[in-house]
Amino acid sequence: MQVKIIIGTISFMLTMIILGFAAIREPARLAEFTLAREGRQVESGAALYESQCATCHGVDGDATECYDVATGEQIGCQGLPLNYNQLLCGDTSARMTALNWEGSKAAFIQATISSGRYGTSMPTWAQEYGGPLRTDEIVDITRFVLNWETVALCSQPLFEYPWPETIEELLATFPTGDAARGEELYTTYGCSGCHGNLEDPASAAVGPWQGDLPTTAGTRVEGLSGAQYVYESILYPNNYVVPECPNAACTDPSSMPSNFPLRMGDSEQKPQDLIDIMAFLGMLP
Ligand code: HEC
Ligand code: HEC
């Protein structure tokens, strides 16, 4: 009897020790499990991003290098940069503030992907809204996008160039434009993705063809020079919305991205990009 009690007590204690040890390990095990699951989500998100999103948002998410899915040809990126401090840095990022978003960053990105952006070429992705992707796939892509938030990306303070009202005032700081550089920027900023090239009117898919800008720009708004009109059209697409787009009436508000003031003004030197693009368009005064 005595022996049985002793054996019983010892095995009970052993069990408790083993269980206790497992319980202590449990949070670490769970954390490992969560990390592994997040890793798989990021991986699956990366594959989806490459097949569904890179054609508009760029292979590295910075909207500078996009390829046509069917032909493999390089095209202008129509989407905004996602691997981008203004979207990803801070609990409430600059883009969330600009769009008056009040929830979390993950919810902002997931909701944008799910429902798309009405009136722009950003498609609706969630099946519940008629798009092609399941909720878990959208969660994976969201995680993949959030994964671009790094210390390196977010260590620089955001800079916002104080854009002057007129192109003449900007030219006082940036007096000359480089048209050849402007031609490259016209693709890397995605202008050509919507406006086509300057040679062929049929190349413009979403926004008005710009080959004839030197003759049309000055006639768009009474009292506004062509140069000033183009300057404002790039920075503030909604100041004047063109009536006719290539395949239909242009939507109002404009479907042209309205964040070029941030993208072309995120450093002291960056506005040179705008001047070079205007030189390429033949629109510097
Ligand atoms: C046909 C081109 C196109 C495709 C494909 C596309 N997008 Fe977009 N996306 C856009 C455009 C254009 C905008 C900017 C809309 C606007 O002006 O607000 C945008 C905006 C966004 C934004 C908001 C960015 C911000 O700063 O406000 C996110 C996030 C986004 N897209 C994610 C995705 C993801 C993820 C995919 C793939 C599942 C995807 N997009 C596929 C064109 C596209
Ligand atoms: C996602 C598509 C898209 C992108 C990218 C885009 N635009 Fe536009 N753009 C439009 C649309 C649509 C309009 C017509 C509606 C309006 O007036 O805003 C337009 C209008 C314009 C106009 C006025 C044209 C006219 O005929 O009066 C100019 C100038 C212009 N864009 C320049 C640019 C430049 C330069 C870039 C690149 C830095 C650019 N756009 C990027 C879609 C786009």
PDB file of N, CA and C in Angstrom, residues 135-212:
ATOM      1  N   THR A 135     -11.149  36.207 -49.304  1.00  0.00           N
ATOM      2  CA  THR A 135     -10.720  37.048 -48.174  1.00  0.00           C
ATOM      3  C   THR A 135      -9.339  36.637 -47.676  1.00  0.00           C
ATOM      4  N   ASP A 136      -9.102  35.316 -47.543  1.00  0.00           N
ATOM      5  CA  ASP A 136      -7.780  34.905 -47.018  1.00  0.00           C
ATOM      6  C   ASP A 136      -6.657  35.315 -47.965  1.00  0.00           C
ATOM      7  N   GLU A 137      -6.938  35.350 -49.266  1.00  0.00           N
ATOM      8  CA  GLU A 137      -5.904  35.785 -50.213  1.00  0.00           C
ATOM      9  C   GLU A 137      -5.619  37.276 -50.037  1.00  0.00           C
ATOM     10  N   ILE A 138      -6.680  38.048 -49.798  1.00  0.00           N
ATOM     11  CA  ILE A 138      -6.493  39.487 -49.602  1.00  0.00           C
ATOM     12  C   ILE A 138      -5.741  39.765 -48.298  1.00  0.00           C
ATOM     13  N   VAL A 139      -6.035  38.959 -47.272  1.00  0.00           N
ATOM     14  CA  VAL A 139      -5.289  39.088 -46.009  1.00  0.00           C
ATOM     15  C   VAL A 139      -3.804  38.810 -46.258  1.00  0.00           C
ATOM     16  N   ASP A 140      -3.514  37.784 -47.053  1.00  0.00           N
ATOM     17  CA  ASP A 140      -2.112  37.457 -47.351  1.00  0.00           C
ATOM     18  C   ASP A 140      -1.425  38.604 -48.097  1.00  0.00           C
ATOM     19  N   ILE A 141      -2.094  39.164 -49.097  1.00  0.00           N
ATOM     20  CA  ILE A 141      -1.470  40.267 -49.852  1.00  0.00           C
ATOM     21  C   ILE A 141      -1.275  41.475 -48.937  1.00  0.00           C
ATOM     22  N   THR A 142      -2.247  41.725 -48.067  1.00  0.00           N
ATOM     23  CA  THR A 142      -2.122  42.847 -47.130  1.00  0.00           C
ATOM     24  C   THR A 142      -0.877  42.670 -46.272  1.00  0.00           C
ATOM     25  N   ARG A 143      -0.678  41.443 -45.776  1.00  0.00           N
ATOM     26  CA  ARG A 143       0.491  41.176 -44.952  1.00  0.00           C
ATOM     27  C   ARG A 143       1.774  41.381 -45.750  1.00  0.00           C
ATOM     28  N   PHE A 144       1.737  40.949 -47.011  1.00  0.00           N
ATOM     29  CA  PHE A 144       2.903  41.120 -47.865  1.00  0.00           C
ATOM     30  C   PHE A 144       3.218  42.607 -48.053  1.00  0.00           C
ATOM     31  N   VAL A 145       2.197  43.419 -48.290  1.00  0.00           N
ATOM     32  CA  VAL A 145       2.416  44.865 -48.479  1.00  0.00           C
ATOM     33  C   VAL A 145       2.949  45.486 -47.178  1.00  0.00           C
ATOM     34  N   LEU A 146       2.334  45.128 -46.050  1.00  0.00           N
ATOM     35  CA  LEU A 146       2.777  45.694 -44.764  1.00  0.00           C
ATOM     36  C   LEU A 146       4.219  45.316 -44.450  1.00  0.00           C
ATOM     37  N   ASN A 147       4.645  44.170 -44.983  1.00  0.00           N
ATOM     38  CA  ASN A 147       5.993  43.671 -44.744  1.00  0.00           C
ATOM     39  C   ASN A 147       7.073  44.583 -45.349  1.00  0.00           C
ATOM     40  N   TRP A 148       6.658  45.490 -46.245  1.00  0.00           N
ATOM     41  CA  TRP A 148       7.621  46.436 -46.811  1.00  0.00           C
ATOM     42  C   TRP A 148       7.984  47.535 -45.812  1.00  0.00           C
ATOM     43  N   GLU A 149       7.211  47.643 -44.746  1.00  0.00           N
ATOM     44  CA  GLU A 149       7.530  48.658 -43.752  1.00  0.00           C
ATOM     45  C   GLU A 149       8.775  48.225 -43.001  1.00  0.00           C
ATOM     46  N   THR A 150       9.871  48.926 -43.203  1.00  0.00           N
ATOM     47  CA  THR A 150      11.125  48.575 -42.540  1.00  0.00           C
ATOM     48  C   THR A 150      11.693  49.819 -41.869  1.00  0.00           C
ATOM     49  N   VAL A 151      12.666  49.599 -41.006  1.00  0.00           N
ATOM     50  CA  VAL A 151      13.324  50.731 -40.360  1.00  0.00           C
ATOM     51  C   VAL A 151      13.953  51.619 -41.422  1.00  0.00           C
ATOM     52  N   ALA A 152      14.576  50.982 -42.432  1.00  0.00           N
ATOM     53  CA  ALA A 152      15.243  51.772 -43.469  1.00  0.00           C
ATOM     54  C   ALA A 152      14.240  52.677 -44.185  1.00  0.00           C
ATOM     55  N   LEU A 153      13.073  52.121 -44.488  1.00  0.00           N
ATOM     56  CA  LEU A 153      12.066  52.893 -45.213  1.00  0.00           C
ATOM     57  C   LEU A 153      11.557  54.055 -44.364  1.00  0.00           C
ATOM     58  N   CYS A 154      11.447  53.829 -43.080  1.00  0.00           N
ATOM     59  CA  CYS A 154      10.738  54.794 -42.224  1.00  0.00           C
ATOM     60  C   CYS A 154      11.651  55.672 -41.375  1.00  0.00           C
ATOM     61  N   SER A 155      12.973  55.558 -41.550  1.00  0.00           N
ATOM     62  CA  SER A 155      13.846  56.331 -40.664  1.00  0.00           C
ATOM     63  C   SER A 155      13.952  57.799 -41.100  1.00  0.00           C
ATOM     64  N   GLN A 156      13.768  58.051 -42.407  1.00  0.00           N
ATOM     65  CA  GLN A 156      13.834  59.443 -42.875  1.00  0.00           C
ATOM     66  C   GLN A 156      12.534  60.167 -42.541  1.00  0.00           C
ATOM     67  N   PRO A 157      12.614  61.383 -42.025  1.00  0.00           N
ATOM     68  CA  PRO A 157      11.369  62.128 -41.816  1.00  0.00           C
ATOM     69  C   PRO A 157      10.736  62.456 -43.177  1.00  0.00           C
ATOM     70  N   LEU A 158       9.423  62.499 -43.226  1.00  0.00           N
ATOM     71  CA  LEU A 158       8.741  62.840 -44.478  1.00  0.00           C
ATOM     72  C   LEU A 158       9.019  64.290 -44.823  1.00  0.00           C
ATOM     73  N   PHE A 159       9.302  64.514 -46.099  1.00  0.00           N
ATOM     74  CA  PHE A 159       9.528  65.889 -46.546  1.00  0.00           C
ATOM     75  C   PHE A 159       8.401  66.268 -47.493  1.00  0.00           C
ATOM     76  N   GLU A 160       7.860  67.443 -47.348  1.00  0.00           N
ATOM     77  CA  GLU A 160       6.822  67.903 -48.289  1.00  0.00           C
ATOM     78  C   GLU A 160       7.226  69.233 -48.886  1.00  0.00           C
ATOM     79  N   TYR A 161       7.479  69.213 -50.180  1.00  0.00           N
ATOM     80  CA  TYR A 161       7.920  70.429 -50.843  1.00  0.00           C
ATOM     81  C   TYR A 161       6.809  71.480 -50.842  1.00  0.00           C
ATOM     82  N   PRO A 162       7.159  72.707 -50.484  1.00  0.00           N
ATOM     83  CA  PRO A 162       6.137  73.771 -50.527  1.00  0.00           C
ATOM     84  C   PRO A 162       5.953  74.270 -51.959  1.00  0.00           C
ATOM     85  N   TRP A 163       5.068  73.616 -52.714  1.00  0.00           N
ATOM     86  CA  TRP A 163       4.903  73.962 -54.128  1.00  0.00           C
ATOM     87  C   TRP A 163       4.423  75.407 -54.266  1.00  0.00           C
ATOM     88  N   PRO A 164       5.122  76.197 -55.099  1.00  0.00           N
ATOM     89  CA  PRO A 164       4.629  77.559 -55.322  1.00  0.00           C
ATOM     90  C   PRO A 164       3.376  77.539 -56.191  1.00  0.00           C
ATOM     91  N   GLU A 165       2.674  78.658 -56.228  1.00  0.00           N
ATOM     92  CA  GLU A 165       1.427  78.702 -56.979  1.00  0.00           C
ATOM     93  C   GLU A 165       1.642  78.624 -58.490  1.00  0.00           C
ATOM     94  N   THR A 166       2.720  79.231 -58.960  1.00  0.00           N
ATOM     95  CA  THR A 166       2.893  79.286 -60.418  1.00  0.00           C
ATOM     96  C   THR A 166       4.146  78.540 -60.868  1.00  0.00           C
ATOM     97  N   ILE A 167       4.108  78.096 -62.126  1.00  0.00           N
ATOM     98  CA  ILE A 167       5.256  77.421 -62.722  1.00  0.00           C
ATOM     99  C   ILE A 167       6.446  78.381 -62.799  1.00  0.00           C
ATOM    100  N   GLU A 168       6.178  79.666 -63.020  1.00  0.00           N
ATOM    101  CA  GLU A 168       7.282  80.644 -63.098  1.00  0.00           C
ATOM    102  C   GLU A 168       8.055  80.687 -61.772  1.00  0.00           C
ATOM    103  N   GLU A 169       7.320  80.645 -60.659  1.00  0.00           N
ATOM    104  CA  GLU A 169       8.010  80.672 -59.357  1.00  0.00           C
ATOM    105  C   GLU A 169       8.857  79.417 -59.166  1.00  0.00           C
ATOM    106  N   LEU A 170       8.361  78.258 -59.636  1.00  0.00           N
ATOM    107  CA  LEU A 170       9.145  77.030 -59.494  1.00  0.00           C
ATOM    108  C   LEU A 170      10.402  77.110 -60.356  1.00  0.00           C
ATOM    109  N   LEU A 171      10.246  77.730 -61.556  1.00  0.00           N
ATOM    110  CA  LEU A 171      11.396  77.850 -62.461  1.00  0.00           C
ATOM    111  C   LEU A 171      12.488  78.750 -61.885  1.00  0.00           C
ATOM    112  N   ALA A 172      12.124  79.618 -60.944  1.00  0.00           N
ATOM    113  CA  ALA A 172      13.140  80.454 -60.312  1.00  0.00           C
ATOM    114  C   ALA A 172      14.109  79.573 -59.522  1.00  0.00           C
ATOM    115  N   THR A 173      13.615  78.444 -58.981  1.00  0.00           N
ATOM    116  CA  THR A 173      14.485  77.520 -58.241  1.00  0.00           C
ATOM    117  C   THR A 173      15.078  76.452 -59.155  1.00  0.00           C
ATOM    118  N   PHE A 174      14.289  75.996 -60.143  1.00  0.00           N
ATOM    119  CA  PHE A 174      14.742  74.949 -61.077  1.00  0.00           C
ATOM    120  C   PHE A 174      14.660  75.509 -62.489  1.00  0.00           C
ATOM    121  N   PRO A 175      15.688  76.237 -62.924  1.00  0.00           N
ATOM    122  CA  PRO A 175      15.541  77.042 -64.145  1.00  0.00           C
ATOM    123  C   PRO A 175      15.521  76.247 -65.454  1.00  0.00           C
ATOM    124  N   THR A 176      16.103  75.021 -65.500  1.00  0.00           N
ATOM    125  CA  THR A 176      16.134  74.336 -66.795  1.00  0.00           C
ATOM    126  C   THR A 176      15.571  72.918 -66.701  1.00  0.00           C
ATOM    127  N   GLY A 177      14.998  72.448 -67.824  1.00  0.00           N
ATOM    128  CA  GLY A 177      14.444  71.106 -67.866  1.00  0.00           C
ATOM    129  C   GLY A 177      15.226  70.221 -68.826  1.00  0.00           C
ATOM    130  N   ASP A 178      15.282  68.937 -68.515  1.00  0.00           N
ATOM    131  CA  ASP A 178      15.989  67.961 -69.343  1.00  0.00           C
ATOM    132  C   ASP A 178      14.933  67.033 -69.952  1.00  0.00           C
ATOM    133  N   ALA A 179      14.649  67.265 -71.257  1.00  0.00           N
ATOM    134  CA  ALA A 179      13.548  66.539 -71.894  1.00  0.00           C
ATOM    135  C   ALA A 179      13.816  65.035 -71.968  1.00  0.00           C
ATOM    136  N   ALA A 180      15.072  64.645 -72.166  1.00  0.00           N
ATOM    137  CA  ALA A 180      15.390  63.212 -72.280  1.00  0.00           C
ATOM    138  C   ALA A 180      15.127  62.509 -70.949  1.00  0.00           C
ATOM    139  N   ARG A 181      15.529  63.164 -69.869  1.00  0.00           N
ATOM    140  CA  ARG A 181      15.256  62.599 -68.552  1.00  0.00           C
ATOM    141  C   ARG A 181      13.744  62.591 -68.305  1.00  0.00           C
ATOM    142  N   GLY A 182      13.091  63.652 -68.763  1.00  0.00           N
ATOM    143  CA  GLY A 182      11.638  63.747 -68.604  1.00  0.00           C
ATOM    144  C   GLY A 182      10.918  62.599 -69.300  1.00  0.00           C
ATOM    145  N   GLU A 183      11.446  62.167 -70.450  1.00  0.00           N
ATOM    146  CA  GLU A 183      10.815  61.063 -71.178  1.00  0.00           C
ATOM    147  C   GLU A 183      10.866  59.780 -70.346  1.00  0.00           C
ATOM    148  N   GLU A 184      11.995  59.542 -69.683  1.00  0.00           N
ATOM    149  CA  GLU A 184      12.082  58.352 -68.821  1.00  0.00           C
ATOM    150  C   GLU A 184      11.125  58.463 -67.639  1.00  0.00           C
ATOM    151  N   LEU A 185      11.093  59.659 -67.047  1.00  0.00           N
ATOM    152  CA  LEU A 185      10.219  59.853 -65.888  1.00  0.00           C
ATOM    153  C   LEU A 185       8.749  59.701 -66.269  1.00  0.00           C
ATOM    154  N   TYR A 186       8.447  60.055 -67.513  1.00  0.00           N
ATOM    155  CA  TYR A 186       7.067  59.951 -67.991  1.00  0.00           C
ATOM    156  C   TYR A 186       6.591  58.497 -67.919  1.00  0.00           C
ATOM    157  N   THR A 187       7.526  57.567 -68.064  1.00  0.00           N
ATOM    158  CA  THR A 187       7.179  56.153 -67.881  1.00  0.00           C
ATOM    159  C   THR A 187       7.260  55.743 -66.414  1.00  0.00           C
ATOM    160  N   THR A 188       8.340  56.126 -65.714  1.00  0.00           N
ATOM    161  CA  THR A 188       8.497  55.618 -64.342  1.00  0.00           C
ATOM    162  C   THR A 188       7.441  56.191 -63.393  1.00  0.00           C
ATOM    163  N   TYR A 189       6.931  57.379 -63.665  1.00  0.00           N
ATOM    164  CA  TYR A 189       5.828  57.903 -62.840  1.00  0.00           C
ATOM    165  C   TYR A 189       4.473  57.370 -63.302  1.00  0.00           C
ATOM    166  N   GLY A 190       4.471  56.597 -64.390  1.00  0.00           N
ATOM    167  CA  GLY A 190       3.210  55.997 -64.814  1.00  0.00           C
ATOM    168  C   GLY A 190       2.382  56.849 -65.756  1.00  0.00           C
ATOM    169  N   CYS A 191       2.882  58.030 -66.137  1.00  0.00           N
ATOM    170  CA  CYS A 191       2.099  58.896 -67.035  1.00  0.00           C
ATOM    171  C   CYS A 191       1.765  58.143 -68.322  1.00  0.00           C
ATOM    172  N   SER A 192       2.774  57.456 -68.893  1.00  0.00           N
ATOM    173  CA  SER A 192       2.554  56.787 -70.178  1.00  0.00           C
ATOM    174  C   SER A 192       1.587  55.611 -70.034  1.00  0.00           C
ATOM    175  N   GLY A 193       1.484  55.047 -68.831  1.00  0.00           N
ATOM    176  CA  GLY A 193       0.532  53.955 -68.612  1.00  0.00           C
ATOM    177  C   GLY A 193      -0.891  54.399 -68.912  1.00  0.00           C
ATOM    178  N   CYS A 194      -1.197  55.650 -68.658  1.00  0.00           N
ATOM    179  CA  CYS A 194      -2.543  56.169 -68.909  1.00  0.00           C
ATOM    180  C   CYS A 194      -2.602  57.052 -70.152  1.00  0.00           C
ATOM    181  N   HIS A 195      -1.528  57.815 -70.409  1.00  0.00           N
ATOM    182  CA  HIS A 195      -1.560  58.812 -71.492  1.00  0.00           C
ATOM    183  C   HIS A 195      -0.874  58.339 -72.769  1.00  0.00           C
ATOM    184  N   GLY A 196      -0.266  57.145 -72.757  1.00  0.00           N
ATOM    185  CA  GLY A 196       0.398  56.631 -73.952  1.00  0.00           C
ATOM    186  C   GLY A 196       1.692  57.358 -74.261  1.00  0.00           C
ATOM    187  N   ASN A 197       2.127  57.287 -75.521  1.00  0.00           N
ATOM    188  CA  ASN A 197       3.346  58.001 -75.918  1.00  0.00           C
ATOM    189  C   ASN A 197       2.960  59.281 -76.674  1.00  0.00           C
ATOM    190  N   LEU A 198       3.965  60.083 -77.054  1.00  0.00           N
ATOM    191  CA  LEU A 198       3.638  61.364 -77.701  1.00  0.00           C
ATOM    192  C   LEU A 198       3.462  61.221 -79.212  1.00  0.00           C
ATOM    193  N   GLU A 199       3.763  60.024 -79.771  1.00  0.00           N
ATOM    194  CA  GLU A 199       3.704  59.874 -81.231  1.00  0.00           C
ATOM    195  C   GLU A 199       2.324  59.441 -81.710  1.00  0.00           C
ATOM    196  N   ASP A 200       1.705  58.504 -80.980  1.00  0.00           N
ATOM    197  CA  ASP A 200       0.523  57.842 -81.513  1.00  0.00           C
ATOM    198  C   ASP A 200      -0.713  58.131 -80.649  1.00  0.00           C
ATOM    199  N   PRO A 201      -1.684  58.882 -81.177  1.00  0.00           N
ATOM    200  CA  PRO A 201      -2.878  59.211 -80.382  1.00  0.00           C
ATOM    201  C   PRO A 201      -3.577  57.954 -79.855  1.00  0.00           C
ATOM    202  N   ALA A 202      -3.502  56.841 -80.608  1.00  0.00           N
ATOM    203  CA  ALA A 202      -4.190  55.610 -80.195  1.00  0.00           C
ATOM    204  C   ALA A 202      -3.502  54.942 -79.004  1.00  0.00           C
ATOM    205  N   SER A 203      -2.294  55.401 -78.661  1.00  0.00           N
ATOM    206  CA  SER A 203      -1.575  54.772 -77.547  1.00  0.00           C
ATOM    207  C   SER A 203      -2.146  55.199 -76.189  1.00  0.00           C
ATOM    208  N   ALA A 204      -2.939  56.262 -76.163  1.00  0.00           N
ATOM    209  CA  ALA A 204      -3.507  56.736 -74.887  1.00  0.00           C
ATOM    210  C   ALA A 204      -4.697  55.873 -74.514  1.00  0.00           C
ATOM    211  N   ALA A 205      -4.623  55.231 -73.327  1.00  0.00           N
ATOM    212  CA  ALA A 205      -5.686  54.284 -72.956  1.00  0.00           C
ATOM    213  C   ALA A 205      -6.685  54.869 -71.969  1.00  0.00           C
ATOM    214  N   VAL A 206      -6.195  55.642 -71.009  1.00  0.00           N
ATOM    215  CA  VAL A 206      -7.066  56.092 -69.907  1.00  0.00           C
ATOM    216  C   VAL A 206      -7.223  57.610 -69.895  1.00  0.00           C
ATOM    217  N   GLY A 207      -6.097  58.322 -70.036  1.00  0.00           N
ATOM    218  CA  GLY A 207      -6.134  59.789 -70.020  1.00  0.00           C
ATOM    219  C   GLY A 207      -5.946  60.346 -71.410  1.00  0.00           C
ATOM    220  N   PRO A 208      -6.248  61.647 -71.613  1.00  0.00           N
ATOM    221  CA  PRO A 208      -6.126  62.241 -72.947  1.00  0.00           C
ATOM    222  C   PRO A 208      -4.703  62.117 -73.500  1.00  0.00           C
ATOM    223  N   TRP A 209      -4.619  61.926 -74.818  1.00  0.00           N
ATOM    224  CA  TRP A 209      -3.319  61.877 -75.493  1.00  0.00           C
ATOM    225  C   TRP A 209      -2.628  63.222 -75.329  1.00  0.00           C
ATOM    226  N   GLN A 210      -1.301  63.198 -75.145  1.00  0.00           N
ATOM    227  CA  GLN A 210      -0.614  64.450 -74.838  1.00  0.00           C
ATOM    228  C   GLN A 210       0.305  64.940 -75.944  1.00  0.00           C
ATOM    229  N   GLY A 211       0.288  64.257 -77.091  1.00  0.00           N
ATOM    230  CA  GLY A 211       1.131  64.698 -78.193  1.00  0.00           C
ATOM    231  C   GLY A 211       0.754  66.083 -78.689  1.00  0.00           C
ATOM    232  N   ASP A 212      -0.513  66.452 -78.527  1.00  0.00           N
ATOM    233  CA  ASP A 212      -0.950  67.762 -79.019  1.00  0.00           C
ATOM    234  C   ASP A 212      -1.094  68.798 -77.905  1.00  0.00           C
TER     235      ASP A 212
END
